PDB file of C-alpha atoms in Angstrom:
ATOM      1  CA  LEU Z 296       0.000   0.000   0.000  1.00 44.00           C
ATOM      2  CA  ARG Z 297       2.685   2.462   0.943  1.00 46.00           C
ATOM      3  CA  SER Z 298       4.707   1.859  -2.171  1.00 48.00           C
ATOM      4  CA  ALA Z 299       1.597   2.380  -4.300  1.00 48.00           C
ATOM      5  CA  ALA Z 300       0.801   5.520  -2.336  1.00 47.00           C
ATOM      6  CA  ALA Z 301       4.399   6.749  -2.632  1.00 49.00           C
ATOM      7  CA  ALA Z 302       4.418   6.050  -6.364  1.00 47.00           C
ATOM      8  CA  ALA Z 303       1.145   7.857  -6.795  1.00 47.00           C
ATOM      9  CA  ALA Z 304       2.385  10.799  -4.782  1.00 48.00           C
ATOM     10  CA  ALA Z 305       5.540  10.911  -6.885  1.00 47.00           C
ATOM     11  CA  GLY Z 306       3.409  10.879  -9.996  1.00 47.00           C
ATOM     12  CA  GLY Z 307       4.688   7.453 -11.092  1.00 46.00           C
ATOM     13  CA  SER Z 308       1.277   5.925 -11.697  1.00 47.00           C
ATOM     14  CA  GLY Z 309      -0.279   8.942 -13.266  1.00 49.00           C
ATOM     15  CA  GLY Z 310      -3.136   9.020 -10.724  1.00 52.00           C
ATOM     16  CA  SER Z 311      -3.798  11.656  -8.127  1.00 59.00           C
ATOM     17  CA  GLY Z 312      -3.205  11.212  -4.392  1.00 63.00           C
ATOM     18  CA  GLY Z 313      -6.966  11.261  -3.819  1.00 67.00           C
ATOM     19  CA  GLU Z 314      -7.468   8.100  -5.873  1.00 76.00           C
ATOM     20  CA  VAL Z 315      -4.848   6.230  -3.850  1.00 75.00           C
ATOM     21  CA  TRP Z 316      -6.506   7.342  -0.631  1.00 79.00           C
ATOM     22  CA  MET Z 317      -9.835   6.053  -1.895  1.00 80.00           C
ATOM     23  CA  ASP Z 318      -8.179   2.744  -2.878  1.00 90.00           C
ATOM     24  CA  GLU Z 319      -6.732   2.378   0.633  1.00 90.00           C
ATOM     25  CA  ARG Z 320     -10.104   3.106   2.194  1.00 91.00           C
ATOM     26  CA  GLU Z 321     -11.762   0.616  -0.145  1.00 92.00           C
ATOM     27  CA  LEU Z 322      -9.155  -2.006   0.722  1.00 93.00           C
ATOM     28  CA  LYS Z 323      -9.697  -1.460   4.454  1.00 94.00           C
ATOM     29  CA  ARG Z 324     -13.450  -1.679   3.920  1.00 94.00           C
ATOM     30  CA  GLN Z 325     -13.060  -4.969   2.007  1.00 94.00           C
ATOM     31  CA  ARG Z 326     -10.814  -6.394   4.742  1.00 95.00           C
ATOM     32  CA  ARG Z 327     -13.307  -5.372   7.390  1.00 97.00           C
ATOM     33  CA  LYS Z 328     -16.162  -6.988   5.425  1.00 97.00           C
ATOM     34  CA  GLN Z 329     -14.143 -10.199   5.058  1.00 97.00           C
ATOM     35  CA  SER Z 330     -13.323 -10.178   8.774  1.00 97.00           C
ATOM     36  CA  ASN Z 331     -17.010  -9.701   9.582  1.00 97.00           C
ATOM     37  CA  ARG Z 332     -17.931 -12.591   7.272  1.00 97.00           C
ATOM     38  CA  GLU Z 333     -15.446 -14.866   9.056  1.00 97.00           C
ATOM     39  CA  SER Z 334     -16.717 -13.750  12.440  1.00 98.00           C
ATOM     40  CA  ALA Z 335     -20.318 -14.430  11.389  1.00 98.00           C
ATOM     41  CA  ARG Z 336     -19.288 -17.855  10.059  1.00 98.00           C
ATOM     42  CA  ARG Z 337     -17.618 -18.745  13.372  1.00 98.00           C
ATOM     43  CA  SER Z 338     -20.699 -17.520  15.221  1.00 98.00           C
ATOM     44  CA  ARG Z 339     -22.984 -19.686  13.068  1.00 98.00           C
ATOM     45  CA  LEU Z 340     -20.755 -22.717  13.678  1.00 98.00           C
ATOM     46  CA  ARG Z 341     -20.821 -22.119  17.453  1.00 98.00           C
ATOM     47  CA  LYS Z 342     -24.596 -21.762  17.366  1.00 98.00           C
ATOM     48  CA  GLN Z 343     -24.946 -24.968  15.319  1.00 97.00           C
ATOM     49  CA  ALA Z 344     -22.711 -26.876  17.754  1.00 97.00           C
ATOM     50  CA  GLU Z 345     -24.728 -25.553  20.692  1.00 97.00           C
ATOM     51  CA  CYS Z 346     -27.995 -26.601  19.018  1.00 97.00           C
ATOM     52  CA  GLU Z 347     -26.617 -30.095  18.377  1.00 97.00           C
ATOM     53  CA  ASP Z 348     -25.496 -30.332  22.012  1.00 97.00           C
ATOM     54  CA  LEU Z 349     -28.921 -29.226  23.227  1.00 97.00           C
ATOM     55  CA  GLY Z 350     -30.570 -31.736  20.899  1.00 97.00           C
ATOM     56  CA  GLY Z 351     -28.467 -34.498  22.434  1.00 97.00           C
ATOM     57  CA  ARG Z 352     -29.417 -33.366  25.903  1.00 97.00           C
ATOM     58  CA  VAL Z 353     -33.109 -33.330  24.923  1.00 97.00           C
ATOM     59  CA  ASP Z 354     -32.817 -36.918  23.673  1.00 97.00           C
ATOM     60  CA  ALA Z 355     -31.056 -38.067  26.848  1.00 97.00           C
ATOM     61  CA  LEU Z 356     -33.530 -36.302  29.133  1.00 98.00           C
ATOM     62  CA  SER Z 357     -36.500 -37.639  27.161  1.00 98.00           C
ATOM     63  CA  THR Z 358     -35.175 -41.169  27.564  1.00 97.00           C
ATOM     64  CA  GLU Z 359     -34.627 -40.598  31.283  1.00 98.00           C
ATOM     65  CA  ASN Z 360     -38.152 -39.173  31.561  1.00 98.00           C
ATOM     66  CA  VAL Z 361     -39.653 -42.303  29.963  1.00 98.00           C
ATOM     67  CA  THR Z 362     -37.637 -44.513  32.313  1.00 98.00           C
ATOM     68  CA  LEU Z 363     -38.667 -42.523  35.385  1.00 98.00           C
ATOM     69  CA  ARG Z 364     -42.325 -42.526  34.372  1.00 98.00           C
ATOM     70  CA  ALA Z 365     -42.231 -46.316  33.991  1.00 98.00           C
ATOM     71  CA  GLU Z 366     -40.594 -46.657  37.413  1.00 98.00           C
ATOM     72  CA  LEU Z 367     -43.187 -44.330  38.936  1.00 98.00           C
ATOM     73  CA  ALA Z 368     -46.027 -46.402  37.473  1.00 98.00           C
ATOM     74  CA  ARG Z 369     -44.427 -49.594  38.815  1.00 98.00           C
ATOM     75  CA  LEU Z 370     -43.990 -48.058  42.284  1.00 98.00           C
ATOM     76  CA  LYS Z 371     -47.579 -46.798  42.323  1.00 98.00           C
ATOM     77  CA  GLU Z 372     -48.769 -50.295  41.476  1.00 98.00           C
ATOM     78  CA  THR Z 373     -46.587 -51.787  44.218  1.00 98.00           C
ATOM     79  CA  CYS Z 374     -47.829 -49.203  46.702  1.00 97.00           C
ATOM     80  CA  GLY Z 375     -51.450 -50.002  45.854  1.00 97.00           C
ATOM     81  CA  ALA Z 376     -50.809 -53.714  46.319  1.00 97.00           C
ATOM     82  CA  LEU Z 377     -49.131 -53.074  49.686  1.00 97.00           C
ATOM     83  CA  GLU Z 378     -52.022 -50.889  50.832  1.00 97.00           C
ATOM     84  CA  THR Z 379     -54.450 -53.677  49.898  1.00 97.00           C
ATOM     85  CA  ASP Z 380     -52.335 -56.240  51.754  1.00 97.00           C
ATOM     86  CA  ASN Z 381     -52.183 -53.955  54.781  1.00 93.00           C
ATOM     87  CA  THR Z 382     -55.954 -53.534  54.813  1.00 94.00           C
ATOM     88  CA  VAL Z 383     -56.481 -57.303  54.576  1.00 96.00           C
ATOM     89  CA  LEU Z 384     -53.991 -57.990  57.377  1.00 93.00           C
ATOM     90  CA  THR Z 385     -55.455 -55.254  59.563  1.00 92.00           C
ATOM     91  CA  ASP Z 386     -58.929 -56.738  59.144  1.00 93.00           C
ATOM     92  CA  LYS Z 387     -57.639 -60.230  59.972  1.00 93.00           C
ATOM     93  CA  LEU Z 388     -55.853 -58.912  63.068  1.00 92.00           C
ATOM     94  CA  LYS Z 389     -59.012 -57.125  64.155  1.00 91.00           C
ATOM     95  CA  ASP Z 390     -61.039 -60.349  63.704  1.00 93.00           C
ATOM     96  CA  ILE Z 391     -58.526 -62.459  65.614  1.00 93.00           C
ATOM     97  CA  LYS Z 392     -57.299 -60.150  68.410  1.00 91.00           C
ATOM     98  CA  GLY Z 393     -59.864 -57.328  68.425  1.00 89.00           C
ATOM     99  CA  PRO Z 394     -59.694 -53.586  67.672  1.00 87.00           C
ATOM    100  CA  ASP Z 395     -57.319 -52.893  70.575  1.00 91.00           C
ATOM    101  CA  ALA Z 396     -54.678 -55.115  68.981  1.00 89.00           C
ATOM    102  CA  VAL Z 397     -54.821 -53.047  65.797  1.00 90.00           C
ATOM    103  CA  GLU Z 398     -54.228 -49.839  67.760  1.00 91.00           C
ATOM    104  CA  ALA Z 399     -51.319 -51.463  69.634  1.00 91.00           C
ATOM    105  CA  VAL Z 400     -49.734 -52.512  66.341  1.00 91.00           C
ATOM    106  CA  LYS Z 401     -50.215 -49.017  64.888  1.00 90.00           C
ATOM    107  CA  LYS Z 402     -48.461 -47.498  67.922  1.00 93.00           C
ATOM    108  CA  GLU Z 403     -45.605 -49.972  67.641  1.00 93.00           C
ATOM    109  CA  VAL Z 404     -45.215 -49.232  63.919  1.00 92.00           C
ATOM    110  CA  ALA Z 405     -45.216 -45.485  64.640  1.00 94.00           C
ATOM    111  CA  LYS Z 406     -42.432 -45.952  67.225  1.00 95.00           C
ATOM    112  CA  LYS Z 407     -40.363 -47.986  64.781  1.00 94.00           C
ATOM    113  CA  LYS Z 408     -40.836 -45.307  62.114  1.00 94.00           C
ATOM    114  CA  GLU Z 409     -39.593 -42.641  64.534  1.00 95.00           C
ATOM    115  CA  VAL Z 410     -36.521 -44.720  65.385  1.00 94.00           C
ATOM    116  CA  ALA Z 411     -35.811 -45.335  61.697  1.00 93.00           C
ATOM    117  CA  LYS Z 412     -36.267 -41.629  60.938  1.00 93.00           C
ATOM    118  CA  GLY Z 413     -33.828 -40.671  63.692  1.00 92.00           C
ATOM    119  CA  GLU Z 414     -31.270 -43.183  62.419  1.00 93.00           C
ATOM    120  CA  GLU Z 415     -31.648 -41.834  58.879  1.00 92.00           C
ATOM    121  CA  GLU Z 416     -31.170 -38.245  60.059  1.00 92.00           C
ATOM    122  CA  LEU Z 417     -28.064 -39.299  61.978  1.00 91.00           C
ATOM    123  CA  LYS Z 418     -26.653 -40.992  58.884  1.00 91.00           C
ATOM    124  CA  MET Z 419     -27.377 -37.885  56.819  1.00 91.00           C
ATOM    125  CA  LYS Z 420     -25.574 -35.697  59.342  1.00 90.00           C
ATOM    126  CA  GLU Z 421     -22.572 -38.030  59.351  1.00 89.00           C
ATOM    127  CA  ASN Z 422     -22.512 -38.146  55.555  1.00 86.00           C
ATOM    128  CA  GLY Z 423     -22.890 -34.368  55.435  1.00 81.00           C
ATOM    129  CA  LYS Z 424     -19.646 -33.987  57.392  1.00 69.00           C
ATOM    130  CA  ASN Z 425     -17.926 -36.245  54.870  1.00 57.00           C
ATOM    131  CA  GLY Z 426     -19.424 -34.402  51.885  1.00 51.00           C
ATOM    132  CA  LYS Z 427     -21.560 -37.381  50.859  1.00 50.00           C
ATOM    133  CA  ASN Z 428     -25.007 -36.053  51.665  1.00 47.00           C
ATOM    134  CA  GLY Z 429     -26.385 -36.463  48.148  1.00 48.00           C
ATOM    135  CA  GLU Z 430     -26.904 -32.762  47.466  1.00 49.00           C
ATOM    136  CA  LEU Z 431     -27.225 -31.834  43.826  1.00 49.00           C
ATOM    137  CA  THR Z 432     -24.189 -30.388  42.082  1.00 47.00           C
ATOM    138  CA  ASN Z 433     -24.610 -29.352  38.424  1.00 48.00           C
ATOM    139  CA  GLY Z 434     -27.560 -31.688  38.036  1.00 50.00           C
ATOM    140  CA  LYS Z 435     -25.772 -34.678  39.587  1.00 51.00           C
ATOM    141  CA  ARG Z 436     -25.622 -35.901  43.110  1.00 48.00           C
ATOM    142  CA  LYS Z 437     -22.280 -35.351  44.812  1.00 47.00           C
ATOM    143  CA  ALA Z 438     -21.870 -39.081  45.267  1.00 46.00           C
ATOM    144  CA  GLU Z 439     -22.429 -39.602  41.522  1.00 47.00           C
ATOM    145  CA  ALA Z 440     -20.144 -36.732  40.550  1.00 46.00           C
ATOM    146  CA  ALA Z 441     -17.230 -38.165  42.545  1.00 44.00           C
TER     147      ALA Z 441
END
């Protein structure tokens, strides 16, 4: 550029200095346009990669959703069966031992639940000190992330 500008200024090319200045401006404008095109191309590629990544995540989460829904249906069915069994057993106990026996069993079950709950809370506290309390980190449980 400088040699062309120097030649033009010296009168070697026969053109005026204004034409060379316009050529330099045009060249800068063309370079800037090319740079913008490359930047836009890189941006489109990044966006495409991000869309593909999100599509993969959608597929994985959809599969997980189907699996979890099936497990939920299975657990609901199991829970219903257990509730039916419990009702049948409660009625049998009432027939054999009387209504007071049912209340005694309910109290005993409640005590055992309290004990189990206390043990679970203690375990959670102990695991919390060790950093294994199952809290979510970036969508994964700490225990899974480790």
